[in-house]
PDB file of C-alpha atoms in Angstrom:
ATOM      1  CA  MET N   1      95.459 -14.065  15.919  1.00  0.00           C
ATOM      2  CA  GLN N   2      96.278 -10.064  16.013  1.00  0.00           C
ATOM      3  CA  PRO N   3      99.027  -8.717  18.244  1.00  0.00           C
ATOM      4  CA  TYR N   4      96.373  -7.021  20.666  1.00  0.00           C
ATOM      5  CA  GLU N   5      95.035 -10.310  21.333  1.00  0.00           C
ATOM      6  CA  ARG N   6      98.333 -11.371  22.365  1.00  0.00           C
ATOM      7  CA  ILE N   7      99.066  -9.174  25.417  1.00  0.00           C
ATOM      8  CA  ARG N   8      96.453 -11.639  27.236  1.00  0.00           C
ATOM      9  CA  ILE N   9      98.800 -14.582  26.352  1.00  0.00           C
ATOM     10  CA  ILE N  10     101.630 -12.433  27.852  1.00  0.00           C
ATOM     11  CA  ARG N  11      99.958 -11.719  31.105  1.00  0.00           C
ATOM     12  CA  ALA N  12      99.501 -15.488  31.541  1.00  0.00           C
ATOM     13  CA  GLU N  13     103.014 -16.162  30.420  1.00  0.00           C
ATOM     14  CA  LEU N  14     103.910 -13.248  33.276  1.00  0.00           C
ATOM     15  CA  GLY N  15     101.296 -14.135  35.672  1.00  0.00           C
ATOM     16  CA  LEU N  16     100.240 -10.536  35.581  1.00  0.00           C
ATOM     17  CA  THR N  17      96.875  -9.188  36.086  1.00  0.00           C
ATOM     18  CA  GLN N  18      95.594  -6.111  33.934  1.00  0.00           C
ATOM     19  CA  SER N  19      96.493  -4.156  36.406  1.00  0.00           C
ATOM     20  CA  GLN N  20      99.938  -5.061  36.773  1.00  0.00           C
ATOM     21  CA  LEU N  21     100.805  -4.890  33.139  1.00  0.00           C
ATOM     22  CA  GLY N  22      99.846  -1.641  33.117  1.00  0.00           C
ATOM     23  CA  GLU N  23     101.247  -0.608  36.087  1.00  0.00           C
ATOM     24  CA  GLY N  24     104.561  -1.619  34.685  1.00  0.00           C
ATOM     25  CA  ILE N  25     104.026   0.476  31.282  1.00  0.00           C
ATOM     26  CA  GLY N  26     102.318   3.087  32.688  1.00  0.00           C
ATOM     27  CA  LEU N  27      98.521   2.876  31.918  1.00  0.00           C
ATOM     28  CA  ALA N  28      95.528   1.695  33.554  1.00  0.00           C
ATOM     29  CA  GLN N  29      93.659  -1.329  33.933  1.00  0.00           C
ATOM     30  CA  SER N  30      90.768  -0.393  32.110  1.00  0.00           C
ATOM     31  CA  THR N  31      92.868   0.986  29.428  1.00  0.00           C
ATOM     32  CA  ILE N  32      94.556  -2.305  28.859  1.00  0.00           C
ATOM     33  CA  GLY N  33      91.188  -3.955  29.073  1.00  0.00           C
ATOM     34  CA  LEU N  34      90.036  -1.928  25.793  1.00  0.00           C
ATOM     35  CA  ILE N  35      93.251  -2.561  23.932  1.00  0.00           C
ATOM     36  CA  GLU N  36      92.797  -6.391  24.774  1.00  0.00           C
ATOM     37  CA  ASN N  37      89.338  -6.285  23.117  1.00  0.00           C
ATOM     38  CA  GLY N  38      90.196  -4.877  20.645  1.00  0.00           C
ATOM     39  CA  ILE N  39      88.461  -1.696  21.540  1.00  0.00           C
ATOM     40  CA  ARG N  40      90.877   0.696  21.518  1.00  0.00           C
ATOM     41  CA  LYS N  41      94.107   0.496  19.011  1.00  0.00           C
ATOM     42  CA  LEU N  42      97.329  -1.215  20.210  1.00  0.00           C
ATOM     43  CA  THR N  43      99.844   1.752  19.606  1.00  0.00           C
ATOM     44  CA  ASP N  44     103.445   1.213  18.656  1.00  0.00           C
ATOM     45  CA  ARG N  45     104.646   2.947  21.222  1.00  0.00           C
ATOM     46  CA  VAL N  46     102.415   0.358  24.174  1.00  0.00           C
ATOM     47  CA  MET N  47     103.726  -2.678  22.336  1.00  0.00           C
ATOM     48  CA  SER N  48     107.300  -1.190  22.373  1.00  0.00           C
ATOM     49  CA  ASP N  49     106.904  -0.809  26.004  1.00  0.00           C
ATOM     50  CA  ILE N  50     105.417  -4.262  26.836  1.00  0.00           C
ATOM     51  CA  CYS N  51     108.333  -5.363  25.284  1.00  0.00           C
ATOM     52  CA  ARG N  52     111.139  -3.279  26.258  1.00  0.00           C
ATOM     53  CA  VAL N  53     109.739  -3.612  30.058  1.00  0.00           C
ATOM     54  CA  TYR N  54     108.478  -7.238  30.028  1.00  0.00           C
ATOM     55  CA  GLY N  55     111.421  -8.729  27.786  1.00  0.00           C
ATOM     56  CA  ILE N  56     108.753  -9.641  25.206  1.00  0.00           C
ATOM     57  CA  ASN N  57     110.069 -10.653  21.704  1.00  0.00           C
ATOM     58  CA  LYS N  58     108.042  -8.154  19.399  1.00  0.00           C
ATOM     59  CA  GLU N  59     108.768 -10.314  16.363  1.00  0.00           C
ATOM     60  CA  TRP N  60     106.128 -12.472  18.435  1.00  0.00           C
ATOM     61  CA  PHE N  61     104.216 -10.143  19.297  1.00  0.00           C
ATOM     62  CA  LEU N  62     103.765  -8.966  15.705  1.00  0.00           C
ATOM     63  CA  THR N  63     103.373 -12.410  14.087  1.00  0.00           C
ATOM     64  CA  GLY N  64     103.069 -14.991  16.668  1.00  0.00           C
ATOM     65  CA  ASN N  65     106.777 -16.445  15.511  1.00  0.00           C
ATOM     66  CA  GLY N  66     109.700 -16.861  17.294  1.00  0.00           C
ATOM     67  CA  ASN N  67     109.898 -17.238  21.343  1.00  0.00           C
ATOM     68  CA  ILE N  68     107.475 -15.219  23.549  1.00  0.00           C
ATOM     69  CA  ARG N  69     110.273 -13.730  25.660  1.00  0.00           C
ATOM     70  CA  ILE N  70     113.766 -12.215  25.350  1.00  0.00           C
ATOM     71  CA  GLU N  71     115.703 -13.037  28.373  1.00  0.00           C
ATOM     72  CA  SER N  72     118.185 -10.477  28.420  1.00  0.00           C
ATOM     73  CA  PRO N  73     119.506  -8.632  31.729  1.00  0.00           C
ATOM     74  CA  SER N  74     116.653  -6.141  31.437  1.00  0.00           C
ATOM     75  CA  SER N  75     113.785  -8.628  31.270  1.00  0.00           C
ATOM     76  CA  VAL N  76     115.673 -10.579  34.085  1.00  0.00           C
ATOM     77  CA  MET N  77     115.391  -7.372  36.299  1.00  0.00           C
ATOM     78  CA  ASN N  78     111.850  -6.831  35.107  1.00  0.00           C
ATOM     79  CA  GLN N  79     110.951 -10.445  36.218  1.00  0.00           C
ATOM     80  CA  LEU N  80     112.685  -9.460  39.637  1.00  0.00           C
ATOM     81  CA  LYS N  81     111.072  -5.919  39.965  1.00  0.00           C
ATOM     82  CA  ILE N  82     107.183  -7.710  39.590  1.00  0.00           C
ATOM     83  CA  GLU N  83     108.424 -10.701  41.637  1.00  0.00           C
ATOM     84  CA  PHE N  84     109.528  -8.591  44.585  1.00  0.00           C
ATOM     85  CA  ASN N  85     107.294  -5.845  44.251  1.00  0.00           C
ATOM     86  CA  LEU N  86     110.158  -3.500  43.482  1.00  0.00           C
ATOM     87  CA  ASP N  87     109.291   0.417  43.153  1.00  0.00           C
ATOM     88  CA  ASN N  88     111.586   2.463  40.903  1.00  0.00           C
ATOM     89  CA  ASP N  89     113.930   3.755  43.267  1.00  0.00           C
ATOM     90  CA  ASP N  90     114.499  -0.171  44.581  1.00  0.00           C
ATOM     91  CA  TYR N  91     115.122  -1.190  41.099  1.00  0.00           C
ATOM     92  CA  ALA N  92     117.182   1.857  39.784  1.00  0.00           C
ATOM     93  CA  LEU N  93     119.541   0.722  43.277  1.00  0.00           C
ATOM     94  CA  VAL N  94     119.528  -2.993  42.489  1.00  0.00           C
ATOM     95  CA  TYR N  95     120.263  -2.284  38.602  1.00  0.00           C
ATOM     96  CA  GLU N  96     123.339   0.325  39.124  1.00  0.00           C
ATOM     97  CA  TYR N  97     124.709  -1.973  42.003  1.00  0.00           C
ATOM     98  CA  LEU N  98     124.453  -5.158  39.270  1.00  0.00           C
ATOM     99  CA  ASN N  99     126.325  -2.662  36.848  1.00  0.00           C
ATOM    100  CA  LEU N 100     129.150  -2.117  39.392  1.00  0.00           C
ATOM    101  CA  ASN N 101     132.462  -3.406  38.684  1.00  0.00           C
ATOM    102  CA  GLN N 102     133.445  -6.534  41.278  1.00  0.00           C
ATOM    103  CA  HIS N 103     135.651  -3.819  43.223  1.00  0.00           C
ATOM    104  CA  ASP N 104     133.292  -1.338  43.717  1.00  0.00           C
ATOM    105  CA  ARG N 105     130.377  -4.394  44.502  1.00  0.00           C
ATOM    106  CA  SER N 106     133.035  -5.587  47.221  1.00  0.00           C
ATOM    107  CA  VAL N 107     133.211  -2.269  48.720  1.00  0.00           C
ATOM    108  CA  ILE N 108     129.444  -1.467  48.886  1.00  0.00           C
ATOM    109  CA  ARG N 109     128.646  -4.875  50.264  1.00  0.00           C
ATOM    110  CA  ASN N 110     131.771  -4.697  52.793  1.00  0.00           C
ATOM    111  CA  TYR N 111     129.900  -0.465  54.051  1.00  0.00           C
ATOM    112  CA  ILE N 112     126.730  -2.741  54.085  1.00  0.00           C
ATOM    113  CA  ARG N 113     127.808  -5.487  56.655  1.00  0.00           C
ATOM    114  CA  ASN N 114     129.703  -2.842  58.483  1.00  0.00           C
ATOM    115  CA  VAL N 115     126.575  -1.056  59.223  1.00  0.00           C
ATOM    116  CA  VAL N 116     124.407  -3.858  59.778  1.00  0.00           C
ATOM    117  CA  ARG N 117     127.022  -5.086  62.491  1.00  0.00           C
ATOM    118  CA  ARG N 118     126.591  -1.627  64.414  1.00  0.00           C
ATOM    119  CA  MET N 119     122.634  -1.564  64.207  1.00  0.00           C
ATOM    120  CA  ASN N 120     122.721  -4.902  65.616  1.00  0.00           C
ATOM    121  CA  ALA N 121     125.658  -3.988  68.388  1.00  0.00           C
ATOM    122  CA  SER N 122     123.667  -0.598  69.092  1.00  0.00           C
ATOM    123  CA  ASP N 123     120.343  -2.960  70.117  1.00  0.00           C
ATOM    124  CA  GLU N 124     122.639  -5.539  71.794  1.00  0.00           C
ATOM    125  CA  GLU N 125     124.276  -2.376  73.876  1.00  0.00           C
ATOM    126  CA  GLN N 126     120.896  -0.753  74.593  1.00  0.00           C
ATOM    127  CA  ILE N 127     119.828  -4.334  75.911  1.00  0.00           C
ATOM    128  CA  GLN N 128     122.916  -4.928  77.961  1.00  0.00           C
ATOM    129  CA  ARG N 129     122.355  -1.137  79.436  1.00  0.00           C
ATOM    130  CA  GLN N 130     118.730  -1.862  80.762  1.00  0.00           C
ATOM    131  CA  ILE N 131     120.208  -5.684  82.333  1.00  0.00           C
ATOM    132  CA  ASP N 132     122.938  -3.682  83.820  1.00  0.00           C
ATOM    133  CA  GLN N 133     119.999  -0.587  85.423  1.00  0.00           C
ATOM    134  CA  GLU N 134     118.320  -3.441  86.919  1.00  0.00           C
ATOM    135  CA  VAL N 135     120.980  -5.660  88.410  1.00  0.00           C
ATOM    136  CA  GLU N 136     121.950  -1.860  89.931  1.00  0.00           C
ATOM    137  CA  SER N 137     118.560  -1.925  91.407  1.00  0.00           C
ATOM    138  CA  TYR N 138     118.448  -5.466  92.899  1.00  0.00           C
ATOM    139  CA  ARG N 139     121.751  -4.865  94.443  1.00  0.00           C
ATOM    140  CA  ARG N 140     120.876  -1.337  95.885  1.00  0.00           C
ATOM    141  CA  GLU N 141     117.404  -3.721  97.414  1.00  0.00           C
ATOM    142  CA  LEU N 142     119.486  -6.057  98.494  1.00  0.00           C
ATOM    143  CA  GLU N 143     121.896  -3.902 100.523  1.00  0.00           C
ATOM    144  CA  ALA N 144     119.050  -2.203 102.128  1.00  0.00           C
ATOM    145  CA  GLU N 145     117.441  -5.050 103.121  1.00  0.00           C
ATOM    146  CA  ALA N 146     121.180  -6.278 104.609  1.00  0.00           C
ATOM    147  CA  LYS N 147     121.113  -3.123 106.512  1.00  0.00           C
ATOM    148  CA  GLY N 148     117.590  -3.845 108.480  1.00  0.00           C
ATOM    149  CA  LYS N 149     115.850  -1.540 105.618  1.00  0.00           C
ATOM    150  CA  THR N 150     113.409  -2.227 103.222  1.00  0.00           C
ATOM    151  CA  LEU N 151     113.908  -0.436  99.668  1.00  0.00           C
ATOM    152  CA  SER N 152     111.544  -0.854  97.039  1.00  0.00           C
ATOM    153  CA  VAL N 153     112.683  -0.192  93.552  1.00  0.00           C
ATOM    154  CA  SER N 154     109.796   0.210  90.815  1.00  0.00           C
ATOM    155  CA  ALA N 155     110.039   1.523  87.595  1.00  0.00           C
ATOM    156  CA  GLY N 156     112.927   4.011  88.677  1.00  0.00           C
ATOM    157  CA  THR N 157     111.241   4.820  91.877  1.00  0.00           C
ATOM    158  CA  VAL N 158     112.890   4.042  95.202  1.00  0.00           C
ATOM    159  CA  ILE N 159     110.319   3.684  98.464  1.00  0.00           C
ATOM    160  CA  ARG N 160     112.566   3.349 101.953  1.00  0.00           C
ATOM    161  CA  LYS N 161     111.035   2.182 104.953  1.00  0.00           C
ATOM    162  CA  GLU N 162     112.494   1.789 108.330  1.00  0.00           C
ATOM    163  CA  ALA N 163     112.480  -1.645 109.754  1.00  0.00           C
TER     164      ALA N 163
END
């Protein structure tokens, strides 16, 4: 079996289509198809890119000997990129976060938690303001009725009628 024929095995192992594999290394689906079928030459650069991006053992790729995959931090990150459909910015963000020391990660985690709390609090405050406005409108309506007047409050419009 030739190295180019192993691309199909790699895709099956990773659960990728030709398009997905190509996207990860900057090639079109048609190019991957041509390489898989031996019509286009599998270059060293393409082989190296596949190994680097998808954590493939280059020895296995060349000879079929050894394990197909190399489990390394970068191959795990690439699996996450595929599984969670991360774009390059998402990937870089997660990668850089994981490379921080424990203290710096803690600082960032706390910051994000505070941002989320503030977002949730402002949503709750907005709901509370809407409720307060409706209660105030209803209170005025009841007071008007108690004074013998009819007051209709609807969508911010006040209509007064004499009884």
